[in-house]
Amino acid sequence: MSDQRYSACIRWLHWTVAAGVAVQLALGWGSEALDGDAGMRLLRLHFQLGMVLLMLMLLRLACRIVRYLPDGLVSRRML
Ligand code: HEM
């Protein structure tokens, strides 16, 4: 199979993880900047979102292994 674009699942995961990493930066810095309960709450969110992003990154890797790349890219598929 050939295509001009990355698969929808890979594009969706790419932008979701990109947005999540931006939110992680804000949560990490925010938790450092705020004292007490508010800081702890942001840090807890930071942990939770970090775990979700790790899962999404693993899913992204799995998609990359089994899906074809768009036309013109050197490697066609990893498996
Ligand atoms: C894309 C993923 C992540 C990004 C971009 C990110 C980013 C950051 C940033 C910018 C800070 C503030 C650092 C500072 O100003 O000193 C921070 C702090 C922290 N992050 Fe993350 N983080 C990520 C994932 C995680 C995960 C998965 C965990 C744990 C399971 C984690 C645990 C922590 C902890 C414990 C702190 C506080 C460190 C301290 O108190 O000095 N982070 N993170």
Short mmCIF file of C-alpha atoms and ligand atoms in Angstrom, two decimals:
data_model
loop_
_atom_site.label_atom_id
_atom_site.label_comp_id
_atom_site.label_asym_id
_atom_site.label_seq_id
_atom_site.Cartn_x
_atom_site.Cartn_y
_atom_site.Cartn_z
CA MET A 1 0.00 0.00 0.00
CA SER A 2 1.28 3.53 -0.69
CA ASP A 3 0.16 6.96 0.45
CA GLN A 4 1.21 10.60 0.32
CA ARG A 5 0.77 11.22 4.07
CA TYR A 6 1.45 9.55 7.38
CA SER A 7 -1.50 7.46 8.55
CA ALA A 8 -4.26 9.26 10.48
CA CYS A 9 -3.39 7.38 13.67
CA ILE A 10 0.24 8.54 13.51
CA ARG A 11 -0.73 12.15 12.76
CA TRP A 12 -3.26 12.18 15.60
CA LEU A 13 -0.75 10.71 18.05
CA HIS A 14 1.97 13.12 16.90
CA TRP A 15 -0.06 16.26 17.57
CA THR A 16 -1.63 14.92 20.77
CA VAL A 17 1.81 14.12 22.21
CA ALA A 18 3.18 17.50 21.02
CA ALA A 19 0.34 19.33 22.82
CA GLY A 20 0.79 17.09 25.89
CA VAL A 21 4.53 17.84 26.12
CA ALA A 22 3.76 21.59 26.00
CA VAL A 23 1.25 21.14 28.84
CA GLN A 24 3.85 19.06 30.76
CA LEU A 25 6.35 21.92 30.55
CA ALA A 26 3.76 24.34 31.93
CA LEU A 27 2.76 21.91 34.71
CA GLY A 28 6.42 21.20 35.62
CA TRP A 29 7.34 24.89 35.82
CA GLY A 30 4.02 25.76 37.47
CA SER A 31 4.50 23.14 40.18
CA GLU A 32 7.98 24.56 40.89
CA ALA A 33 6.66 28.13 41.02
CA LEU A 34 3.70 27.48 43.37
CA ASP A 35 4.11 26.53 47.03
CA GLY A 36 1.99 24.18 49.10
CA ASP A 37 -1.19 22.48 47.95
CA ALA A 38 -1.48 24.21 44.58
CA GLY A 39 2.05 23.16 43.62
CA MET A 40 1.41 19.58 44.77
CA ARG A 41 -1.78 19.43 42.73
CA LEU A 42 0.06 20.55 39.59
CA LEU A 43 2.84 18.04 40.27
CA ARG A 44 0.28 15.22 40.63
CA LEU A 45 -1.26 16.24 37.29
CA HIS A 46 2.26 16.35 35.86
CA PHE A 47 2.85 12.71 36.92
CA GLN A 48 -0.49 11.54 35.57
CA LEU A 49 -0.15 13.30 32.22
CA GLY A 50 3.45 12.01 32.01
CA MET A 51 2.20 8.42 32.29
CA VAL A 52 -0.51 9.01 29.68
CA LEU A 53 2.07 10.52 27.31
CA LEU A 54 4.40 7.56 27.84
CA MET A 55 1.58 5.20 26.80
CA LEU A 56 0.79 7.35 23.74
CA MET A 57 4.47 7.40 22.76
CA LEU A 58 4.62 3.58 22.98
CA LEU A 59 1.45 3.36 20.87
CA ARG A 60 3.05 5.76 18.38
CA LEU A 61 6.13 3.51 18.21
CA ALA A 62 3.91 0.48 17.62
CA CYS A 63 2.08 2.30 14.78
CA ARG A 64 5.42 3.27 13.26
CA ILE A 65 6.61 -0.36 13.32
CA VAL A 66 3.56 -1.85 11.62
CA ARG A 67 2.45 0.96 9.25
CA TYR A 68 3.94 2.02 5.92
CA LEU A 69 5.66 5.40 5.59
CA PRO A 70 4.40 7.97 3.04
CA ASP A 71 5.78 7.75 -0.50
CA GLY A 72 9.30 9.09 -0.97
CA LEU A 73 10.62 8.29 2.50
CA VAL A 74 13.47 5.80 2.44
CA SER A 75 12.39 3.06 4.80
CA ARG A 76 9.01 1.55 3.92
CA ARG A 77 8.20 -0.34 7.08
CA MET A 78 10.11 -1.57 10.10
CA LEU A 79 8.65 -5.12 10.14
C1 HEM B 1 7.11 14.98 28.30
C2 HEM B 1 7.33 14.69 29.56
C3 HEM B 1 7.80 15.68 30.61
C4 HEM B 1 8.19 16.99 30.51
C5 HEM B 1 8.28 17.87 29.27
C6 HEM B 1 8.53 17.43 31.85
C7 HEM B 1 8.95 18.71 32.19
C8 HEM B 1 9.23 19.14 33.48
C9 HEM B 1 9.64 20.46 33.85
C10 HEM B 1 9.87 21.63 32.89
C11 HEM B 1 9.81 20.49 35.20
C12 HEM B 1 10.25 21.69 36.05
C13 HEM B 1 11.74 21.54 36.29
C14 HEM B 1 12.33 22.73 37.02
O1 HEM B 1 11.95 23.87 36.72
O2 HEM B 1 13.17 22.47 37.88
C15 HEM B 1 9.50 19.18 35.70
C16 HEM B 1 9.55 18.81 37.04
C17 HEM B 1 9.30 17.55 37.51
N1 HEM B 1 8.91 16.46 36.78
FE1 HEM B 1 8.63 16.41 34.78
N2 HEM B 1 8.35 16.38 32.73
C18 HEM B 1 7.89 15.29 32.01
C19 HEM B 1 7.55 14.04 32.51
C20 HEM B 1 7.67 13.67 33.85
C21 HEM B 1 7.32 12.36 34.37
C22 HEM B 1 6.79 11.20 33.52
C23 HEM B 1 7.56 12.39 35.70
C24 HEM B 1 7.41 11.33 36.75
C25 HEM B 1 6.78 10.21 36.60
C26 HEM B 1 8.06 13.70 36.03
C27 HEM B 1 8.41 14.12 37.29
C28 HEM B 1 8.79 15.38 37.63
C29 HEM B 1 9.11 15.81 39.00
C30 HEM B 1 9.12 14.93 40.25
C31 HEM B 1 9.41 17.17 38.91
C32 HEM B 1 9.79 18.10 40.08
C33 HEM B 1 11.29 18.09 40.20
C34 HEM B 1 11.74 18.93 41.37
O3 HEM B 1 10.99 19.08 42.31
O4 HEM B 1 12.86 19.43 41.28
N3 HEM B 1 8.10 14.46 34.87
N4 HEM B 1 9.15 18.37 34.64
#
